[in-house]
Coordinates of C-alpha atoms in Angstrom, one line a residue:
X1 CA -97.6 -4.7 -44.9
X2 CA -99.7 -6.2 -47.7
X3 CA -98.7 -3.9 -50.4
X4 CA -96.6 -6.8 -52.1
X5 CA -97.7 -10.4 -52.6
X6 CA -97.8 -12.8 -49.7
X7 CA -97.5 -16.7 -49.4
X8 CA -100.4 -18.8 -48.1
X9 CA -98.7 -21.5 -45.9
X10 CA -102.1 -23.4 -44.8
X11 CA -105.9 -23.0 -44.9
X12 CA -108.2 -24.6 -42.4
X13 CA -111.8 -24.5 -41.2
X14 CA -112.7 -23.1 -37.9
X15 CA -114.8 -25.5 -35.7
X16 CA -116.9 -25.2 -32.7
X17 CA -114.5 -24.6 -29.8
X18 CA -112.1 -22.4 -32.0
X19 CA -115.0 -20.3 -33.1
X20 CA -116.3 -19.5 -29.8
X21 CA -112.6 -18.7 -28.6
X22 CA -112.5 -16.3 -31.8
X23 CA -115.9 -14.8 -30.7
X24 CA -114.3 -13.9 -27.2
X25 CA -111.4 -12.6 -28.5
X26 CA -113.2 -10.3 -31.1
X27 CA -115.4 -9.2 -28.2
X28 CA -112.4 -8.2 -26.2
X29 CA -110.6 -6.5 -28.8
X30 CA -113.8 -4.5 -30.0
X31 CA -116.0 -4.0 -27.0
X32 CA -118.4 -1.5 -28.7
X33 CA -119.7 -4.3 -31.0
X34 CA -123.0 -5.4 -29.7
X35 CA -124.1 -9.1 -29.0
X36 CA -126.2 -9.2 -32.1
X37 CA -123.3 -7.6 -34.2
X38 CA -120.9 -10.1 -32.6
X39 CA -123.0 -13.0 -33.6
X40 CA -123.5 -11.6 -37.1
X41 CA -119.7 -10.9 -37.4
X42 CA -118.8 -14.5 -36.1
X43 CA -121.7 -16.6 -37.2
X44 CA -122.5 -20.0 -35.8
X45 CA -123.0 -22.0 -38.8
X46 CA -121.7 -20.2 -41.9
X47 CA -118.0 -21.4 -42.9
X48 CA -115.2 -19.7 -41.4
X49 CA -111.6 -20.4 -42.4
X50 CA -108.2 -19.5 -40.9
X51 CA -105.3 -18.9 -43.2
X52 CA -101.7 -18.7 -42.2
X53 CA -99.6 -16.5 -44.4
X54 CA -96.2 -15.0 -44.8
X55 CA -95.7 -11.5 -46.0
X56 CA -92.8 -10.5 -48.4
X57 CA -90.6 -9.4 -45.4
X58 CA -91.1 -12.6 -43.5
X59 CA -93.9 -11.7 -41.0
X60 CA -96.2 -14.4 -40.0
X61 CA -99.9 -13.3 -40.1
X62 CA -103.2 -15.0 -39.4
X63 CA -106.1 -14.3 -41.5
X64 CA -109.7 -15.2 -40.9
X65 CA -112.0 -15.6 -43.6
X66 CA -115.8 -15.5 -43.9
X67 CA -117.9 -15.9 -46.9
X68 CA -114.5 -15.8 -48.9
X69 CA -113.6 -12.4 -47.8
X70 CA -110.9 -11.7 -45.2
X71 CA -112.5 -10.2 -41.9
X72 CA -109.7 -10.2 -39.4
X73 CA -105.8 -10.5 -39.4
X74 CA -103.8 -11.3 -36.5
X75 CA -100.2 -10.2 -35.7
X76 CA -98.6 -11.2 -32.8
X77 CA -101.7 -12.0 -31.0
X78 CA -103.5 -8.7 -31.8
X79 CA -106.5 -8.6 -33.9
X80 CA -107.2 -6.1 -36.6
X81 CA -110.2 -5.6 -38.9
X82 CA -110.1 -5.7 -42.6
X83 CA -111.5 -2.8 -44.9
X84 CA -114.2 -5.6 -45.7
X85 CA -115.2 -5.6 -42.0
X86 CA -115.3 -1.8 -41.6
X87 CA -117.4 -1.4 -44.4
X88 CA -120.0 -3.2 -42.5
X89 CA -119.2 -1.5 -39.1
X90 CA -117.7 1.7 -40.2
X91 CA -117.9 3.1 -36.7
X92 CA -115.8 0.2 -35.1
X93 CA -112.6 2.1 -34.9
X94 CA -111.9 5.9 -34.6
X95 CA -111.7 7.4 -38.0
X96 CA -109.3 10.1 -39.5
X97 CA -109.9 11.5 -43.0
X98 CA -107.5 12.3 -45.7
X99 CA -107.5 13.7 -49.3
X100 CA -108.5 11.2 -52.0
X101 CA -105.0 11.5 -54.0
X102 CA -103.3 10.3 -50.7
X103 CA -104.9 6.8 -51.0
X104 CA -102.5 5.7 -53.7
X105 CA -99.5 6.3 -51.6
X106 CA -101.0 4.5 -48.6
X107 CA -101.7 1.4 -51.1
X108 CA -98.2 1.7 -52.2
X109 CA -96.9 1.1 -48.7
X110 CA -96.6 4.5 -47.3
X111 CA -97.5 5.6 -43.9
X112 CA -100.1 8.5 -43.3
X113 CA -98.4 11.9 -42.6
X114 CA -100.2 14.4 -40.4
X115 CA -100.0 17.2 -43.3
X116 CA -102.4 14.8 -45.1
X117 CA -105.0 14.5 -42.3
X118 CA -108.0 16.7 -42.7
X119 CA -108.9 18.5 -39.4
X120 CA -112.8 18.7 -39.4
X121 CA -114.6 21.7 -37.8
X122 CA -115.9 19.4 -35.0
X123 CA -111.9 18.4 -34.4
X124 CA -110.1 15.2 -34.5
X125 CA -111.2 12.3 -32.6
X126 CA -109.4 11.7 -29.3
X127 CA -107.0 8.8 -29.3
X128 CA -103.8 7.9 -27.5
X129 CA -100.3 6.6 -29.0
X130 CA -100.9 2.9 -30.2
X131 CA -104.6 3.1 -30.8
X132 CA -106.1 1.3 -33.8
X133 CA -107.7 3.7 -36.2
X134 CA -109.4 3.8 -39.6
X135 CA -108.6 6.0 -42.4
X136 CA -111.3 7.5 -44.7
X137 CA -111.4 9.6 -47.8
X138 CA -112.9 13.2 -47.5
X139 CA -116.7 12.9 -48.3
X140 CA -117.1 9.2 -47.7
X141 CA -117.4 7.5 -44.2
X142 CA -116.3 4.0 -45.6
X143 CA -112.9 3.3 -44.3
X144 CA -110.1 2.5 -47.0
X145 CA -107.2 1.9 -44.6
X146 CA -106.6 0.3 -41.0
X147 CA -103.6 2.2 -39.1
X148 CA -102.1 2.3 -35.6
X149 CA -101.7 6.0 -34.3
X150 CA -97.9 6.8 -33.7
X151 CA -98.9 9.7 -31.4
X152 CA -101.9 11.0 -29.4
X153 CA -104.3 13.5 -30.6
X154 CA -102.8 16.0 -28.1
X155 CA -99.3 15.3 -29.6
X156 CA -100.8 15.8 -33.1
X157 CA -102.0 19.1 -32.6
X158 CA -99.0 20.1 -30.4
X159 CA -96.6 19.0 -33.3
X160 CA -98.5 21.5 -35.7
X161 CA -100.0 18.5 -37.6
X162 CA -96.5 17.8 -39.0
X163 CA -94.8 14.2 -39.0
X164 CA -95.9 10.8 -39.2
X165 CA -99.3 10.2 -37.8
X166 CA -100.2 6.8 -38.5
X167 CA -98.4 3.5 -39.3
X168 CA -100.6 1.8 -42.0
X169 CA -101.3 -1.9 -41.8
X170 CA -103.6 -2.6 -44.8
X171 CA -105.5 -0.3 -47.3
X172 CA -108.1 -0.9 -49.8
X173 CA -106.5 -2.4 -53.0
X174 CA -103.6 -4.2 -51.3
X175 CA -102.9 -7.8 -51.8
X176 CA -105.2 -8.7 -48.5
X177 CA -108.0 -6.8 -50.1
X178 CA -107.3 -8.7 -53.5
X179 CA -107.7 -12.0 -51.6
X180 CA -111.2 -11.4 -51.1
X181 CA -114.0 -10.7 -53.5
X182 CA -112.3 -7.4 -54.6
X183 CA -115.5 -5.3 -54.0
X184 CA -115.2 -1.5 -53.8
X185 CA -116.1 0.9 -50.8
X186 CA -119.7 1.6 -50.4
X187 CA -120.7 5.3 -50.2
X188 CA -121.4 6.3 -46.7
X189 CA -122.4 9.9 -45.9
X190 CA -120.2 11.8 -43.3
X191 CA -121.7 12.1 -40.0
X192 CA -123.5 15.7 -39.5
X193 CA -122.6 17.4 -36.4
X194 CA -123.8 21.1 -36.8
X195 CA -126.5 22.9 -38.7
X196 CA -124.0 24.3 -41.3
X197 CA -122.9 20.9 -42.1
X198 CA -126.6 19.7 -42.3
X199 CA -127.4 22.2 -45.0
X200 CA -124.2 21.2 -46.7
X201 CA -125.3 17.4 -46.5
X202 CA -128.8 18.3 -47.9
X203 CA -127.0 19.9 -50.9
X204 CA -125.0 16.6 -51.4
X205 CA -128.3 14.6 -51.4
X206 CA -129.6 16.7 -54.2
X207 CA -126.2 16.2 -56.2
X208 CA -126.4 12.4 -55.5
X209 CA -129.7 12.2 -57.7
X210 CA -127.6 13.2 -60.7
X211 CA -124.2 11.8 -59.8
X212 CA -124.8 8.6 -57.9
X213 CA -121.2 7.5 -57.8
X214 CA -120.0 9.6 -54.7
X215 CA -120.8 12.8 -52.9
X216 CA -118.4 15.4 -51.5
X217 CA -118.9 18.3 -49.1
X218 CA -119.7 21.7 -50.6
X219 CA -117.2 23.3 -48.3
X220 CA -114.8 25.1 -50.7
X221 CA -111.4 23.4 -49.3
X222 CA -113.0 20.0 -49.4
X223 CA -114.8 20.4 -52.7
X224 CA -111.8 21.7 -54.8
X225 CA -110.1 18.1 -54.6
X226 CA -112.6 16.7 -57.0
X227 CA -110.3 18.0 -59.6
X228 CA -107.5 15.8 -58.5
X229 CA -109.5 12.7 -58.8
X230 CA -110.4 10.3 -61.6
X231 CA -113.9 9.4 -60.9
X232 CA -115.2 6.7 -63.3
X233 CA -118.8 7.5 -63.2
X234 CA -119.6 4.4 -65.2
X235 CA -117.6 2.1 -63.0
X236 CA -119.5 -0.1 -60.6
X237 CA -116.6 0.2 -58.3
X238 CA -116.4 4.1 -58.4
X239 CA -112.8 3.7 -57.6
X240 CA -110.8 6.8 -56.3
X241 CA -107.5 7.3 -58.0
X242 CA -105.0 10.0 -57.2
X243 CA -103.5 12.0 -60.0
X244 CA -99.7 11.7 -60.0
X245 CA -99.2 15.3 -61.1
X246 CA -95.9 17.3 -60.4
X247 CA -97.4 18.6 -57.1
X248 CA -99.1 15.2 -55.9
X249 CA -96.6 14.9 -53.0
X250 CA -97.4 18.4 -51.9
X251 CA -101.2 17.8 -52.3
X252 CA -101.0 14.8 -50.2
X253 CA -98.9 16.8 -47.3
X254 CA -100.6 20.2 -47.6
X255 CA -104.3 20.2 -48.1
X256 CA -104.3 23.9 -48.5
X257 CA -101.9 24.0 -51.4
X258 CA -104.0 21.2 -53.2
X259 CA -107.1 23.5 -52.8
X260 CA -105.5 26.4 -54.3
X261 CA -104.3 24.4 -57.2
X262 CA -107.6 22.9 -57.6
X263 CA -109.4 26.3 -57.9
X264 CA -107.0 27.5 -60.3
X265 CA -107.2 24.3 -62.9
X266 CA -110.2 24.8 -65.3
X267 CA -112.6 21.5 -64.8
X268 CA -112.5 20.6 -68.7
X269 CA -108.6 20.9 -68.6
X270 CA -107.5 17.1 -68.6
X271 CA -104.2 16.0 -66.9
X272 CA -101.8 13.8 -68.9
X273 CA -103.0 11.0 -66.5
X274 CA -106.7 11.6 -67.5
X275 CA -105.8 11.7 -71.2
X276 CA -104.0 8.2 -70.8
X277 CA -106.9 6.7 -69.1
X278 CA -109.3 7.9 -71.8
X279 CA -107.0 6.6 -74.4
X280 CA -106.8 3.1 -72.6
X281 CA -110.5 3.0 -72.6
X282 CA -110.7 4.0 -76.3
X283 CA -108.2 1.3 -77.5
X284 CA -109.7 -1.4 -75.0
X285 CA -113.5 -0.9 -76.5
X286 CA -111.9 -0.5 -80.1
X287 CA -110.0 -3.9 -79.7
X288 CA -113.0 -5.7 -78.2
X289 CA -115.3 -4.5 -80.8
X290 CA -113.1 -4.8 -84.0
X291 CA -110.2 -7.1 -83.4
X292 CA -111.2 -9.9 -80.8
X293 CA -113.5 -12.8 -81.9
X294 CA -115.3 -15.4 -79.8
X295 CA -112.9 -17.9 -81.6
X296 CA -110.0 -16.1 -79.8
X297 CA -110.8 -16.9 -76.5
X298 CA -109.4 -17.7 -74.1
X299 CA -106.9 -15.0 -74.9
X300 CA -103.6 -14.3 -72.8
X301 CA -104.0 -10.7 -71.2
X302 CA -100.5 -9.8 -72.4
X303 CA -101.5 -10.8 -75.9
X304 CA -104.6 -8.6 -75.9
X305 CA -102.5 -5.7 -74.8
X306 CA -99.8 -6.2 -77.1
X307 CA -101.3 -7.5 -80.1
X308 CA -104.9 -5.9 -80.0
X309 CA -105.0 -2.8 -78.0
X310 CA -101.7 -1.4 -79.3
X311 CA -102.9 -1.7 -83.0
X312 CA -105.6 0.3 -82.1
X313 CA -103.8 3.3 -80.8
X314 CA -104.0 6.4 -83.1
X315 CA -101.1 7.7 -85.0
X316 CA -98.8 9.8 -83.0
X317 CA -99.9 8.4 -79.4
X318 CA -98.5 5.5 -77.3
X319 CA -100.3 3.4 -74.5
X320 CA -98.3 3.5 -71.6
X321 CA -100.0 1.8 -68.4
X322 CA -97.6 3.5 -66.0
X323 CA -98.8 7.0 -66.9
X324 CA -102.4 5.9 -66.3
X325 CA -104.3 6.1 -63.1
X326 CA -104.4 2.2 -63.1
X327 CA -100.5 1.9 -62.8
X328 CA -100.8 -2.0 -63.9
X329 CA -102.6 -3.7 -66.8
X330 CA -104.1 -6.2 -64.3
X331 CA -106.0 -3.4 -62.4
X332 CA -107.5 -1.9 -65.5
X333 CA -108.8 -5.2 -66.6
X334 CA -109.9 -5.8 -63.0
X335 CA -112.2 -2.5 -63.2
X336 CA -113.6 -3.7 -66.6
X337 CA -114.6 -7.0 -65.2
X338 CA -116.4 -5.3 -62.3
X339 CA -118.4 -3.7 -65.0
X340 CA -119.2 -7.1 -66.3
X341 CA -117.6 -6.3 -69.7
X342 CA -115.4 -9.4 -69.6
X343 CA -114.2 -12.1 -67.4
X344 CA -110.5 -13.0 -66.6
X345 CA -109.4 -16.2 -65.0
X346 CA -105.9 -17.5 -64.1
X347 CA -105.8 -20.8 -66.3
X348 CA -102.2 -21.4 -65.7
X349 CA -100.7 -20.4 -62.5
X350 CA -99.7 -16.9 -62.7
X351 CA -100.8 -16.5 -66.2
X352 CA -104.1 -14.6 -66.5
X353 CA -106.4 -14.9 -69.8
X354 CA -109.7 -13.4 -70.9
X355 CA -112.1 -16.2 -71.1
X356 CA -115.4 -14.4 -71.9
X357 CA -116.5 -11.1 -73.3
X358 CA -120.0 -9.7 -73.3
X359 CA -120.2 -8.0 -76.7
X360 CA -123.9 -7.1 -75.9
X361 CA -122.6 -4.9 -73.2
X362 CA -124.0 -1.2 -73.7
X363 CA -120.6 0.4 -73.6
X364 CA -119.1 -1.9 -76.5
X365 CA -122.3 -1.6 -78.5
X366 CA -122.3 2.3 -78.1
X367 CA -118.5 2.6 -78.9
X368 CA -117.9 4.1 -82.3
X369 CA -114.6 3.4 -84.1
X370 CA -112.5 6.7 -84.3
X371 CA -112.1 8.3 -87.6
X372 CA -108.9 6.8 -89.5
X373 CA -109.9 3.4 -88.8
X374 CA -111.9 1.7 -91.4
X375 CA -113.3 -1.8 -91.2
X376 CA -111.1 -2.9 -94.2
X377 CA -108.0 -1.8 -92.4
X378 CA -109.1 -3.4 -89.1
X379 CA -109.5 -6.8 -91.0
X380 CA -106.1 -6.4 -92.5
X381 CA -104.5 -5.2 -89.2
X382 CA -105.9 -8.3 -87.4
X383 CA -104.3 -10.5 -90.0
X384 CA -100.8 -9.0 -89.4
X385 CA -100.8 -7.6 -86.0
X386 CA -99.2 -10.7 -84.6
X387 CA -96.1 -9.8 -86.6
X388 CA -96.0 -5.9 -86.2
X389 CA -96.3 -6.0 -82.3
X390 CA -93.3 -6.3 -80.1
X391 CA -92.9 -8.9 -77.9
X392 CA -91.5 -8.0 -74.5
X393 CA -89.8 -10.9 -72.8
X394 CA -90.7 -11.3 -69.2
X395 CA -88.2 -10.7 -66.5
X396 CA -87.3 -13.9 -64.6
X397 CA -85.7 -13.8 -61.2
X398 CA -84.7 -16.9 -59.1
X399 CA -85.6 -16.7 -55.6
X400 CA -85.4 -18.8 -52.6
X401 CA -87.7 -19.9 -49.6
X402 CA -86.2 -20.6 -46.3
X403 CA -86.9 -24.4 -45.6
X404 CA -87.5 -26.0 -42.2
X405 CA -83.8 -27.4 -42.1
X406 CA -82.2 -24.2 -42.9
X407 CA -84.2 -22.1 -40.0
X408 CA -81.3 -22.2 -37.6
X409 CA -79.0 -20.6 -40.1
X410 CA -81.5 -17.9 -41.1
X411 CA -83.4 -16.9 -37.9
X412 CA -80.4 -14.7 -36.4
X413 CA -81.1 -12.3 -39.2
X414 CA -85.0 -12.4 -38.6
X415 CA -86.2 -14.6 -41.2
X416 CA -88.4 -17.4 -40.6
X417 CA -89.6 -20.6 -42.8
X418 CA -91.2 -19.5 -46.1
X419 CA -89.3 -16.1 -46.0
X420 CA -88.5 -15.2 -49.5
X421 CA -85.1 -14.0 -50.6
X422 CA -82.7 -13.3 -53.5
X423 CA -79.4 -14.9 -54.1
X424 CA -77.5 -11.7 -53.4
X425 CA -79.8 -11.6 -50.2
X426 CA -78.8 -15.2 -49.1
X427 CA -75.0 -14.4 -49.7
X428 CA -75.1 -11.3 -47.5
X429 CA -77.0 -13.1 -44.7
X430 CA -74.3 -16.0 -44.9
X431 CA -71.4 -13.5 -45.0
X432 CA -72.8 -11.8 -41.8
X433 CA -73.5 -15.0 -40.0
X434 CA -70.0 -16.2 -40.6
X435 CA -68.3 -12.8 -39.4
X436 CA -70.6 -12.3 -36.5
X437 CA -69.9 -15.9 -35.3
X438 CA -66.2 -15.6 -36.1
X439 CA -66.1 -18.5 -38.3
X440 CA -63.4 -17.3 -40.9
X441 CA -60.4 -19.8 -40.7
X442 CA -57.4 -17.6 -39.3
X443 CA -54.9 -19.6 -41.2
X444 CA -56.6 -19.3 -44.8
X445 CA -59.3 -16.8 -45.1
X446 CA -60.5 -18.4 -48.2
X447 CA -62.2 -21.3 -45.7
X448 CA -64.9 -21.2 -43.2
X449 CA -65.1 -23.3 -40.0
X450 CA -68.0 -25.5 -39.9
X451 CA -69.8 -24.9 -36.6
X452 CA -72.7 -27.0 -35.1
X453 CA -75.5 -25.0 -37.0
X454 CA -73.6 -25.2 -40.6
X455 CA -73.0 -28.8 -40.0
X456 CA -76.8 -29.6 -39.3
X457 CA -77.9 -27.4 -42.3
X458 CA -75.2 -27.9 -44.9
X459 CA -73.7 -31.3 -44.4
X460 CA -74.9 -34.8 -44.9
X461 CA -74.7 -37.3 -42.4
X462 CA -71.8 -39.2 -43.9
X463 CA -69.9 -36.0 -44.1
X464 CA -70.5 -34.5 -40.7
X465 CA -67.4 -36.4 -39.1
X466 CA -65.2 -35.6 -42.1
X467 CA -65.6 -32.0 -43.1
X468 CA -64.7 -29.2 -40.8
X469 CA -64.1 -26.5 -43.2
X470 CA -65.6 -25.3 -46.3
X471 CA -64.7 -22.9 -49.1
X472 CA -66.8 -19.8 -49.4
X473 CA -68.1 -21.0 -52.9
X474 CA -68.8 -24.4 -51.7
X475 CA -70.7 -22.6 -48.7
X476 CA -72.8 -20.7 -50.8
X477 CA -73.7 -23.2 -53.3
X478 CA -74.6 -25.9 -50.4
X479 CA -76.8 -23.1 -49.1
X480 CA -78.6 -22.6 -52.2
X481 CA -79.2 -26.1 -52.9
X482 CA -80.9 -26.5 -49.5
X483 CA -83.3 -23.7 -49.9
X484 CA -86.6 -24.0 -51.6
X485 CA -86.4 -22.9 -55.1
X486 CA -88.7 -20.2 -56.3
X487 CA -88.9 -17.7 -59.1
X488 CA -90.5 -14.3 -59.8
X489 CA -91.9 -13.5 -63.4
X490 CA -92.8 -10.1 -64.4
X491 CA -94.8 -9.7 -67.6
X492 CA -95.0 -6.4 -69.5
X493 CA -97.8 -4.2 -67.8
X494 CA -98.4 -6.6 -65.0
X495 CA -97.4 -6.8 -61.3
X496 CA -94.4 -9.6 -60.4
X497 CA -95.6 -13.1 -59.6
X498 CA -94.0 -15.5 -57.5
X499 CA -94.0 -19.1 -58.2
X500 CA -92.8 -22.3 -56.4
X501 CA -90.0 -24.2 -58.1
X502 CA -87.7 -23.4 -61.1
X503 CA -89.6 -22.2 -64.1
X504 CA -90.0 -24.8 -66.9
X505 CA -87.9 -24.1 -70.1
X506 CA -89.9 -23.8 -73.4
X507 CA -89.7 -27.5 -74.4
X508 CA -89.0 -28.3 -78.0
X509 CA -89.1 -31.8 -79.3
X510 CA -89.1 -33.8 -82.5
X511 CA -91.6 -36.6 -82.9
X512 CA -92.1 -39.2 -85.7
X513 CA -95.4 -39.7 -87.3
X514 CA -96.7 -42.0 -90.0
X515 CA -94.9 -42.3 -93.2
X516 CA -91.6 -41.3 -91.5
X517 CA -92.8 -37.8 -91.5
X518 CA -91.5 -35.7 -88.4
X519 CA -93.4 -32.8 -86.5
X520 CA -91.8 -30.0 -84.4
X521 CA -93.8 -29.8 -80.9
X522 CA -93.4 -26.8 -78.5
X523 CA -94.7 -26.6 -75.1
X524 CA -94.8 -24.1 -72.1
X525 CA -95.0 -21.0 -74.4
X526 CA -97.7 -19.7 -72.0
X527 CA -95.5 -19.6 -69.1
X528 CA -93.3 -16.9 -70.8
X529 CA -96.3 -14.8 -72.0
X530 CA -96.3 -16.0 -75.6
X531 CA -99.8 -17.0 -77.2
X532 CA -99.5 -20.5 -78.7
X533 CA -101.9 -19.4 -81.5
X534 CA -99.8 -16.3 -82.4
X535 CA -96.7 -18.7 -82.5
X536 CA -98.2 -21.1 -84.7
X537 CA -99.4 -18.5 -87.1
X538 CA -96.1 -16.7 -87.2
X539 CA -94.2 -20.1 -87.9
X540 CA -96.7 -21.2 -90.4
X541 CA -96.0 -18.0 -92.5
X542 CA -92.3 -18.3 -92.0
X543 CA -91.8 -21.9 -93.2
X544 CA -95.1 -22.4 -95.2
X545 CA -95.9 -25.6 -93.3
X546 CA -98.9 -26.7 -91.6
X547 CA -99.1 -25.7 -87.7
X548 CA -101.7 -26.7 -85.3
X549 CA -102.8 -26.1 -81.7
X550 CA -103.4 -29.2 -79.7
X551 CA -103.9 -30.0 -75.8
X552 CA -100.9 -31.3 -73.9
X553 CA -101.3 -34.9 -72.8
X554 CA -102.5 -35.2 -69.1
X555 CA -103.4 -31.6 -68.7
X556 CA -106.8 -29.6 -68.8
X557 CA -105.9 -26.2 -69.9
X558 CA -102.5 -26.3 -71.5
X559 CA -101.7 -26.4 -75.1
X560 CA -98.7 -27.1 -77.4
X561 CA -98.0 -26.1 -80.9
X562 CA -97.4 -29.0 -83.4
X563 CA -95.8 -28.0 -86.9
X564 CA -94.8 -30.2 -89.7
X565 CA -91.1 -30.9 -90.4
X566 CA -88.0 -30.4 -88.0
X567 CA -88.4 -26.4 -87.9
X568 CA -85.9 -25.9 -84.9
X569 CA -83.8 -23.6 -86.9
X570 CA -86.5 -21.2 -87.8
X571 CA -87.9 -21.6 -84.0
X572 CA -84.5 -20.7 -82.5
X573 CA -84.2 -17.6 -84.6
X574 CA -87.7 -16.5 -83.6
X575 CA -87.2 -17.2 -79.8
X576 CA -83.8 -16.2 -79.5
X577 CA -83.5 -13.1 -81.9
X578 CA -87.0 -11.8 -82.5
X579 CA -88.4 -12.5 -78.9
X580 CA -85.1 -12.0 -77.2
X581 CA -85.6 -14.8 -74.8
X582 CA -82.4 -16.1 -73.0
X583 CA -81.3 -19.5 -74.5
X584 CA -81.2 -21.0 -70.9
X585 CA -84.9 -20.9 -70.9
X586 CA -85.3 -22.8 -74.2
X587 CA -84.7 -26.8 -74.1
X588 CA -84.1 -28.7 -77.3
X589 CA -82.5 -26.5 -79.7
X590 CA -79.5 -29.1 -80.1
X591 CA -82.0 -31.3 -82.0
X592 CA -81.9 -28.9 -85.1
X593 CA -81.1 -31.0 -88.2
X594 CA -77.4 -30.6 -89.2
X595 CA -77.1 -28.6 -92.3
X596 CA -75.3 -30.7 -95.2
X597 CA -72.4 -29.3 -97.0
X598 CA -73.3 -27.9 -100.5
X599 CA -71.7 -29.7 -103.4

């Protein structure tokens, strides 16, 4: 449900009477909470907030926040705990264990299939169909997902542990988790049920002294999956990430096959994914140690990847975030931030920048520059890296949100206020509505008859008595005009970002200065993943004119590039040909000086 970004519609504080009602509802939903736990969970004085959100499919969800962390979410008057809550109360729900590689699939929106459920020696918890359950990883009792059982325990066993067992609602690392403080699961030892397991637990405690990240059972079938994990021992977060190997799906479905593969694979034989993780770490620390200076901050994360990390990649190798266990560069930086190596902030909406680096961090100080990279070449690379690195233009998709006035037209298709749609989805919804209500003009199929709903949604008051038919094109254009404009931007190596309104174009203007001198001013470069300082440096070298970075008047964090003379010709060539930006996203190219005829 929360595997994709959602939209926040409102955020209000919970007052006394509402707080008491919430406590009563929580007590009814989770009767095994004691009175002390209930008071601790829904405190009397600490700040509690309720947030109304809409998920990517249009579902309305209520989220309750405590200490900036989501603790509960409510769907159709049913309360569900978040992973933050389950880490405090791990025994709140009956728990089912799965293999660690399955977590990545669940976080991507998949449901939990029964072949991926580990059956302990003590047997599965007894649940009925529709029971709310927690999902844990083998070796750690801290839940990583909240799910609803699609069949009872008896039905699971009768089906031979095949088929879909749980409909997953929320997971660790999904967008609801990201709305909190992004902390990681604690390490909670599994419950010991018999003497054999007690001996196994004792062995694990000894192992914990040497490897404090997380412990696993010594049972051979369980221990083998350690080979399928990427355990970042130095990570404060101890994130478990499944390896996307050719047999990953089979490992998720059949635990026995996974264990066999694990036993056959040598421990020191790294997978391609592990190699890519190592390469990303190497280039990351190399870039911080040799490329980035304090004066470069704040630095766009996309520029850091493109202009600094790529240049630190050894010859014959190539960085590809999709082939790593992180999958997204933002998640890689998030893990580095949790280790307190750097700090990332969203200075402009949807555009993240590195604002602080701890160059005294032990990992940076201990990093040794690989052979083949000398300090002299590093200095030379830093001067020319902006020109050498390839800029990837962002993918920009216009979207539309259902406004209040348009609800009657879209509610038949199951959409509500705030539902986000593409233009093709809007078109299909309109076509289905017209055909379902038999509104196509029988005499001329190029026209659509205007019924009461179309009249209220698409016609102005002055038109309602005059227009009874609309052409298809007019119908579509009127509909799009009355929906809330949105746009989705996808930067290279980052997840898509949905913003309100239409994206602002790169604005190019010519201003007059003293002594009748002209300057070219460029704004909104950051919105397209372009570093203003890099653009200024490149332009300065191309036209041999002074270029500076200045704050945009009336803003706090945005800057503009100013370069002497009318440089629109050079700027147009750079933006359109080198950076491959569509012309429709550039405003002011018509102000280029007219080239005089040579005599």
